[in-house]
PDB file of N, CA and C in Angstrom:
ATOM      1  N   MET I   1      15.590   9.516  -1.451  1.00 47.00           N
ATOM      2  CA  MET I   1      14.794   8.321  -1.271  1.00 47.00           C
ATOM      3  C   MET I   1      15.088   7.728   0.103  1.00 47.00           C
ATOM      4  N   SER I   2      14.036   7.460   0.887  1.00 56.00           N
ATOM      5  CA  SER I   2      14.231   6.920   2.229  1.00 56.00           C
ATOM      6  C   SER I   2      14.416   5.403   2.166  1.00 56.00           C
ATOM      7  N   THR I   3      15.178   4.907   3.119  1.00 63.00           N
ATOM      8  CA  THR I   3      15.397   3.471   3.229  1.00 63.00           C
ATOM      9  C   THR I   3      14.389   2.908   4.220  1.00 63.00           C
ATOM     10  N   ARG I   4      13.724   1.859   3.848  1.00 66.00           N
ATOM     11  CA  ARG I   4      12.719   1.234   4.703  1.00 66.00           C
ATOM     12  C   ARG I   4      13.378   0.208   5.615  1.00 66.00           C
ATOM     13  N   SER I   5      12.928   0.171   6.875  1.00 79.00           N
ATOM     14  CA  SER I   5      13.472  -0.796   7.828  1.00 79.00           C
ATOM     15  C   SER I   5      13.023  -2.209   7.449  1.00 79.00           C
ATOM     16  N   THR I   6      13.708  -3.184   7.995  1.00 86.00           N
ATOM     17  CA  THR I   6      13.347  -4.578   7.756  1.00 86.00           C
ATOM     18  C   THR I   6      11.923  -4.845   8.238  1.00 86.00           C
ATOM     19  N   GLU I   7      11.568  -4.309   9.410  1.00 83.00           N
ATOM     20  CA  GLU I   7      10.223  -4.493   9.957  1.00 83.00           C
ATOM     21  C   GLU I   7       9.175  -3.891   9.030  1.00 83.00           C
ATOM     22  N   HIS I   8       9.464  -2.722   8.487  1.00 83.00           N
ATOM     23  CA  HIS I   8       8.540  -2.061   7.562  1.00 83.00           C
ATOM     24  C   HIS I   8       8.325  -2.925   6.315  1.00 83.00           C
ATOM     25  N   LYS I   9       9.398  -3.464   5.802  1.00 88.00           N
ATOM     26  CA  LYS I   9       9.300  -4.322   4.618  1.00 88.00           C
ATOM     27  C   LYS I   9       8.471  -5.569   4.909  1.00 88.00           C
ATOM     28  N   LYS I  10       8.645  -6.147   6.108  1.00 93.00           N
ATOM     29  CA  LYS I  10       7.871  -7.329   6.495  1.00 93.00           C
ATOM     30  C   LYS I  10       6.379  -7.013   6.532  1.00 93.00           C
ATOM     31  N   VAL I  11       6.036  -5.854   7.088  1.00 93.00           N
ATOM     32  CA  VAL I  11       4.630  -5.444   7.188  1.00 93.00           C
ATOM     33  C   VAL I  11       4.025  -5.284   5.794  1.00 93.00           C
ATOM     34  N   GLN I  12       4.775  -4.693   4.880  1.00 93.00           N
ATOM     35  CA  GLN I  12       4.266  -4.536   3.515  1.00 93.00           C
ATOM     36  C   GLN I  12       4.072  -5.903   2.854  1.00 93.00           C
ATOM     37  N   ILE I  13       4.980  -6.819   3.075  1.00 95.00           N
ATOM     38  CA  ILE I  13       4.838  -8.171   2.519  1.00 95.00           C
ATOM     39  C   ILE I  13       3.599  -8.853   3.102  1.00 95.00           C
ATOM     40  N   LEU I  14       3.388  -8.723   4.406  1.00 96.00           N
ATOM     41  CA  LEU I  14       2.206  -9.324   5.029  1.00 96.00           C
ATOM     42  C   LEU I  14       0.917  -8.776   4.420  1.00 96.00           C
ATOM     43  N   GLY I  15       0.883  -7.477   4.161  1.00 96.00           N
ATOM     44  CA  GLY I  15      -0.285  -6.880   3.523  1.00 96.00           C
ATOM     45  C   GLY I  15      -0.496  -7.419   2.114  1.00 96.00           C
ATOM     46  N   LYS I  16       0.591  -7.579   1.367  1.00 97.00           N
ATOM     47  CA  LYS I  16       0.475  -8.113   0.003  1.00 97.00           C
ATOM     48  C   LYS I  16       0.047  -9.576   0.008  1.00 97.00           C
ATOM     49  N   ILE I  17       0.558 -10.353   0.970  1.00 97.00           N
ATOM     50  CA  ILE I  17       0.131 -11.751   1.079  1.00 97.00           C
ATOM     51  C   ILE I  17      -1.363 -11.802   1.370  1.00 97.00           C
ATOM     52  N   ARG I  18      -1.811 -11.013   2.338  1.00 97.00           N
ATOM     53  CA  ARG I  18      -3.232 -10.989   2.706  1.00 97.00           C
ATOM     54  C   ARG I  18      -4.109 -10.655   1.493  1.00 97.00           C
ATOM     55  N   ASP I  19      -3.619  -9.739   0.654  1.00 98.00           N
ATOM     56  CA  ASP I  19      -4.370  -9.298  -0.526  1.00 98.00           C
ATOM     57  C   ASP I  19      -4.068 -10.149  -1.761  1.00 98.00           C
ATOM     58  N   TYR I  20      -3.360 -11.263  -1.579  1.00 98.00           N
ATOM     59  CA  TYR I  20      -3.007 -12.177  -2.678  1.00 98.00           C
ATOM     60  C   TYR I  20      -2.238 -11.475  -3.796  1.00 98.00           C
ATOM     61  N   TYR I  21      -1.402 -10.500  -3.410  1.00 98.00           N
ATOM     62  CA  TYR I  21      -0.577  -9.754  -4.368  1.00 98.00           C
ATOM     63  C   TYR I  21      -1.432  -9.183  -5.501  1.00 98.00           C
ATOM     64  N   THR I  22      -2.634  -8.746  -5.156  1.00 98.00           N
ATOM     65  CA  THR I  22      -3.603  -8.250  -6.132  1.00 98.00           C
ATOM     66  C   THR I  22      -4.000  -6.823  -5.781  1.00 98.00           C
ATOM     67  N   CYS I  23      -3.974  -5.942  -6.769  1.00 98.00           N
ATOM     68  CA  CYS I  23      -4.389  -4.557  -6.570  1.00 98.00           C
ATOM     69  C   CYS I  23      -5.837  -4.535  -6.089  1.00 98.00           C
ATOM     70  N   GLN I  24      -6.066  -3.847  -4.990  1.00 97.00           N
ATOM     71  CA  GLN I  24      -7.391  -3.798  -4.390  1.00 97.00           C
ATOM     72  C   GLN I  24      -8.296  -2.771  -5.066  1.00 97.00           C
ATOM     73  N   ILE I  25      -7.781  -2.098  -6.082  1.00 96.00           N
ATOM     74  CA  ILE I  25      -8.598  -1.161  -6.860  1.00 96.00           C
ATOM     75  C   ILE I  25      -8.995  -1.784  -8.189  1.00 96.00           C
ATOM     76  N   CYS I  26      -8.016  -2.234  -8.970  1.00 97.00           N
ATOM     77  CA  CYS I  26      -8.325  -2.695 -10.333  1.00 97.00           C
ATOM     78  C   CYS I  26      -8.203  -4.209 -10.522  1.00 97.00           C
ATOM     79  N   GLY I  27      -7.639  -4.913  -9.537  1.00 98.00           N
ATOM     80  CA  GLY I  27      -7.508  -6.363  -9.643  1.00 98.00           C
ATOM     81  C   GLY I  27      -6.252  -6.845 -10.344  1.00 98.00           C
ATOM     82  N   SER I  28      -5.386  -5.940 -10.758  1.00 98.00           N
ATOM     83  CA  SER I  28      -4.153  -6.327 -11.440  1.00 98.00           C
ATOM     84  C   SER I  28      -3.204  -7.046 -10.485  1.00 98.00           C
ATOM     85  N   THR I  29      -2.436  -7.968 -11.024  1.00 98.00           N
ATOM     86  CA  THR I  29      -1.391  -8.633 -10.251  1.00 98.00           C
ATOM     87  C   THR I  29      -0.005  -8.215 -10.738  1.00 98.00           C
ATOM     88  N   ILE I  30       0.043  -7.210 -11.582  1.00 97.00           N
ATOM     89  CA  ILE I  30       1.300  -6.694 -12.122  1.00 97.00           C
ATOM     90  C   ILE I  30       1.878  -5.658 -11.160  1.00 97.00           C
ATOM     91  N   LYS I  31       3.124  -5.864 -10.758  1.00 94.00           N
ATOM     92  CA  LYS I  31       3.872  -4.952  -9.889  1.00 94.00           C
ATOM     93  C   LYS I  31       3.093  -4.551  -8.639  1.00 94.00           C
ATOM     94  N   PRO I  32       2.719  -5.518  -7.791  1.00 97.00           N
ATOM     95  CA  PRO I  32       1.995  -5.172  -6.570  1.00 97.00           C
ATOM     96  C   PRO I  32       2.894  -4.411  -5.592  1.00 97.00           C
ATOM     97  N   GLU I  33       2.341  -3.363  -4.998  1.00 96.00           N
ATOM     98  CA  GLU I  33       3.075  -2.523  -4.057  1.00 96.00           C
ATOM     99  C   GLU I  33       2.232  -2.326  -2.807  1.00 96.00           C
ATOM    100  N   GLY I  34       2.876  -2.207  -1.669  1.00 94.00           N
ATOM    101  CA  GLY I  34       2.174  -1.918  -0.429  1.00 94.00           C
ATOM    102  C   GLY I  34       2.034  -0.419  -0.254  1.00 94.00           C
ATOM    103  N   HIS I  35       0.823   0.036   0.030  1.00 94.00           N
ATOM    104  CA  HIS I  35       0.563   1.464   0.239  1.00 94.00           C
ATOM    105  C   HIS I  35      -0.020   1.663   1.627  1.00 94.00           C
ATOM    106  N   HIS I  36       0.487   2.663   2.350  1.00 91.00           N
ATOM    107  CA  HIS I  36      -0.069   3.013   3.660  1.00 91.00           C
ATOM    108  C   HIS I  36      -1.409   3.710   3.458  1.00 91.00           C
ATOM    109  N   ILE I  37      -2.449   3.188   4.079  1.00 91.00           N
ATOM    110  CA  ILE I  37      -3.770   3.808   3.996  1.00 91.00           C
ATOM    111  C   ILE I  37      -3.715   5.170   4.680  1.00 91.00           C
ATOM    112  N   ILE I  38      -3.177   5.202   5.891  1.00 89.00           N
ATOM    113  CA  ILE I  38      -2.889   6.464   6.568  1.00 89.00           C
ATOM    114  C   ILE I  38      -1.374   6.591   6.580  1.00 89.00           C
ATOM    115  N   GLN I  39      -0.870   7.612   5.922  1.00 85.00           N
ATOM    116  CA  GLN I  39       0.565   7.791   5.767  1.00 85.00           C
ATOM    117  C   GLN I  39       1.274   7.913   7.113  1.00 85.00           C
ATOM    118  N   HIS I  40       2.483   7.400   7.171  1.00 80.00           N
ATOM    119  CA  HIS I  40       3.290   7.399   8.389  1.00 80.00           C
ATOM    120  C   HIS I  40       3.417   8.806   8.966  1.00 80.00           C
ATOM    121  N   GLN I  41       3.668   9.800   8.130  1.00 84.00           N
ATOM    122  CA  GLN I  41       3.872  11.160   8.620  1.00 84.00           C
ATOM    123  C   GLN I  41       2.607  11.764   9.230  1.00 84.00           C
ATOM    124  N   TYR I  42       1.454  11.129   8.995  1.00 88.00           N
ATOM    125  CA  TYR I  42       0.190  11.583   9.578  1.00 88.00           C
ATOM    126  C   TYR I  42      -0.286  10.660  10.694  1.00 88.00           C
ATOM    127  N   GLY I  43       0.626   9.879  11.235  1.00 87.00           N
ATOM    128  CA  GLY I  43       0.306   9.019  12.364  1.00 87.00           C
ATOM    129  C   GLY I  43      -0.116   7.607  12.003  1.00 87.00           C
ATOM    130  N   GLY I  44       0.007   7.241  10.731  1.00 86.00           N
ATOM    131  CA  GLY I  44      -0.356   5.893  10.306  1.00 86.00           C
ATOM    132  C   GLY I  44       0.562   4.855  10.919  1.00 86.00           C
ATOM    133  N   SER I  45      -0.019   3.769  11.351  1.00 87.00           N
ATOM    134  CA  SER I  45       0.758   2.717  12.003  1.00 87.00           C
ATOM    135  C   SER I  45       1.520   1.869  10.994  1.00 87.00           C
ATOM    136  N   ALA I  46       2.572   1.267  11.494  1.00 85.00           N
ATOM    137  CA  ALA I  46       3.386   0.375  10.664  1.00 85.00           C
ATOM    138  C   ALA I  46       2.940  -1.059  10.921  1.00 85.00           C
ATOM    139  N   ASP I  47       1.696  -1.364  10.548  1.00 91.00           N
ATOM    140  CA  ASP I  47       1.215  -2.736  10.639  1.00 91.00           C
ATOM    141  C   ASP I  47       0.406  -3.063   9.394  1.00 91.00           C
ATOM    142  N   SER I  48       0.180  -4.339   9.164  1.00 92.00           N
ATOM    143  CA  SER I  48      -0.439  -4.769   7.907  1.00 92.00           C
ATOM    144  C   SER I  48      -1.871  -4.267   7.749  1.00 92.00           C
ATOM    145  N   GLU I  49      -2.551  -3.927   8.844  1.00 92.00           N
ATOM    146  CA  GLU I  49      -3.913  -3.389   8.739  1.00 92.00           C
ATOM    147  C   GLU I  49      -3.930  -1.993   8.140  1.00 92.00           C
ATOM    148  N   ASN I  50      -2.775  -1.337   8.100  1.00 93.00           N
ATOM    149  CA  ASN I  50      -2.667  -0.008   7.506  1.00 93.00           C
ATOM    150  C   ASN I  50      -2.051  -0.070   6.107  1.00 93.00           C
ATOM    151  N   ILE I  51      -1.949  -1.268   5.554  1.00 95.00           N
ATOM    152  CA  ILE I  51      -1.367  -1.468   4.222  1.00 95.00           C
ATOM    153  C   ILE I  51      -2.455  -1.981   3.280  1.00 95.00           C
ATOM    154  N   ILE I  52      -2.462  -1.448   2.085  1.00 95.00           N
ATOM    155  CA  ILE I  52      -3.342  -1.954   1.027  1.00 95.00           C
ATOM    156  C   ILE I  52      -2.457  -2.225  -0.181  1.00 95.00           C
ATOM    157  N   THR I  53      -2.734  -3.295  -0.888  1.00 97.00           N
ATOM    158  CA  THR I  53      -1.950  -3.643  -2.071  1.00 97.00           C
ATOM    159  C   THR I  53      -2.524  -2.936  -3.288  1.00 97.00           C
ATOM    160  N   LEU I  54      -1.644  -2.254  -4.007  1.00 97.00           N
ATOM    161  CA  LEU I  54      -2.013  -1.543  -5.227  1.00 97.00           C
ATOM    162  C   LEU I  54      -1.002  -1.881  -6.317  1.00 97.00           C
ATOM    163  N   CYS I  55      -1.458  -1.875  -7.569  1.00 98.00           N
ATOM    164  CA  CYS I  55      -0.505  -2.016  -8.679  1.00 98.00           C
ATOM    165  C   CYS I  55       0.220  -0.671  -8.818  1.00 98.00           C
ATOM    166  N   GLY I  56       1.304  -0.672  -9.540  1.00 97.00           N
ATOM    167  CA  GLY I  56       2.081   0.552  -9.719  1.00 97.00           C
ATOM    168  C   GLY I  56       1.256   1.698 -10.279  1.00 97.00           C
ATOM    169  N   ARG I  57       0.388   1.395 -11.240  1.00 97.00           N
ATOM    170  CA  ARG I  57      -0.435   2.428 -11.881  1.00 97.00           C
ATOM    171  C   ARG I  57      -1.416   3.056 -10.885  1.00 97.00           C
ATOM    172  N   CYS I  58      -2.157   2.215 -10.168  1.00 97.00           N
ATOM    173  CA  CYS I  58      -3.125   2.736  -9.194  1.00 97.00           C
ATOM    174  C   CYS I  58      -2.413   3.451  -8.044  1.00 97.00           C
ATOM    175  N   HIS I  59      -1.251   2.930  -7.638  1.00 96.00           N
ATOM    176  CA  HIS I  59      -0.486   3.556  -6.555  1.00 96.00           C
ATOM    177  C   HIS I  59      -0.123   4.989  -6.935  1.00 96.00           C
ATOM    178  N   LYS I  60       0.330   5.181  -8.145  1.00 97.00           N
ATOM    179  CA  LYS I  60       0.652   6.534  -8.613  1.00 97.00           C
ATOM    180  C   LYS I  60      -0.588   7.420  -8.613  1.00 97.00           C
ATOM    181  N   GLN I  61      -1.713   6.868  -9.037  1.00 97.00           N
ATOM    182  CA  GLN I  61      -2.957   7.644  -9.079  1.00 97.00           C
ATOM    183  C   GLN I  61      -3.399   8.060  -7.674  1.00 97.00           C
ATOM    184  N   VAL I  62      -3.201   7.184  -6.694  1.00 95.00           N
ATOM    185  CA  VAL I  62      -3.536   7.531  -5.307  1.00 95.00           C
ATOM    186  C   VAL I  62      -2.674   8.699  -4.853  1.00 95.00           C
ATOM    187  N   HIS I  63      -1.363   8.629  -5.103  1.00 93.00           N
ATOM    188  CA  HIS I  63      -0.461   9.700  -4.670  1.00 93.00           C
ATOM    189  C   HIS I  63      -0.704  11.008  -5.427  1.00 93.00           C
ATOM    190  N   ARG I  64      -1.235  10.933  -6.605  1.00 96.00           N
ATOM    191  CA  ARG I  64      -1.567  12.143  -7.372  1.00 96.00           C
ATOM    192  C   ARG I  64      -2.934  12.713  -6.992  1.00 96.00           C
ATOM    193  N   GLY I  65      -3.660  12.002  -6.130  1.00 93.00           N
ATOM    194  CA  GLY I  65      -4.972  12.469  -5.700  1.00 93.00           C
ATOM    195  C   GLY I  65      -6.098  12.127  -6.654  1.00 93.00           C
ATOM    196  N   LYS I  66      -5.848  11.268  -7.623  1.00 96.00           N
ATOM    197  CA  LYS I  66      -6.857  10.869  -8.606  1.00 96.00           C
ATOM    198  C   LYS I  66      -7.770   9.761  -8.070  1.00 96.00           C
ATOM    199  N   ILE I  67      -7.271   8.985  -7.094  1.00 94.00           N
ATOM    200  CA  ILE I  67      -8.034   7.900  -6.473  1.00 94.00           C
ATOM    201  C   ILE I  67      -7.942   8.087  -4.967  1.00 94.00           C
ATOM    202  N   ASP I  68      -9.078   8.029  -4.283  1.00 92.00           N
ATOM    203  CA  ASP I  68      -9.105   8.105  -2.825  1.00 92.00           C
ATOM    204  C   ASP I  68      -9.198   6.696  -2.254  1.00 92.00           C
ATOM    205  N   ILE I  69      -8.433   6.453  -1.201  1.00 87.00           N
ATOM    206  CA  ILE I  69      -8.490   5.178  -0.501  1.00 87.00           C
ATOM    207  C   ILE I  69      -9.275   5.431   0.793  1.00 87.00           C
ATOM    208  N   ILE I  70     -10.373   4.730   0.946  1.00 75.00           N
ATOM    209  CA  ILE I  70     -11.177   4.867   2.156  1.00 75.00           C
ATOM    210  C   ILE I  70     -11.351   3.471   2.739  1.00 75.00           C
ATOM    211  N   LYS I  71     -11.075   3.337   4.017  1.00 57.00           N
ATOM    212  CA  LYS I  71     -11.212   2.050   4.691  1.00 57.00           C
ATOM    213  C   LYS I  71     -12.168   2.223   5.858  1.00 57.00           C
ATOM    214  N   PHE I  72     -13.141   1.344   5.938  1.00 48.00           N
ATOM    215  CA  PHE I  72     -14.109   1.400   7.031  1.00 48.00           C
ATOM    216  C   PHE I  72     -13.807   0.331   8.037  1.00 48.00           C
TER     217      PHE I  72
END
């Protein structure tokens, strides 16, 4: 398990604040998590514009490929 930097954690919090700690897929407010729209290893930036708030359930579905995140 990788350790996230303080700056990374701040960016995820900013994204969750912007999204009102609400899953942007299903609307749940249970266990909100910050998800990188474009993953870091693929060149995704570490800023709040690259973060979307997802509940734990939807976050898992995104990582399993069951839900696609598309941002225009």
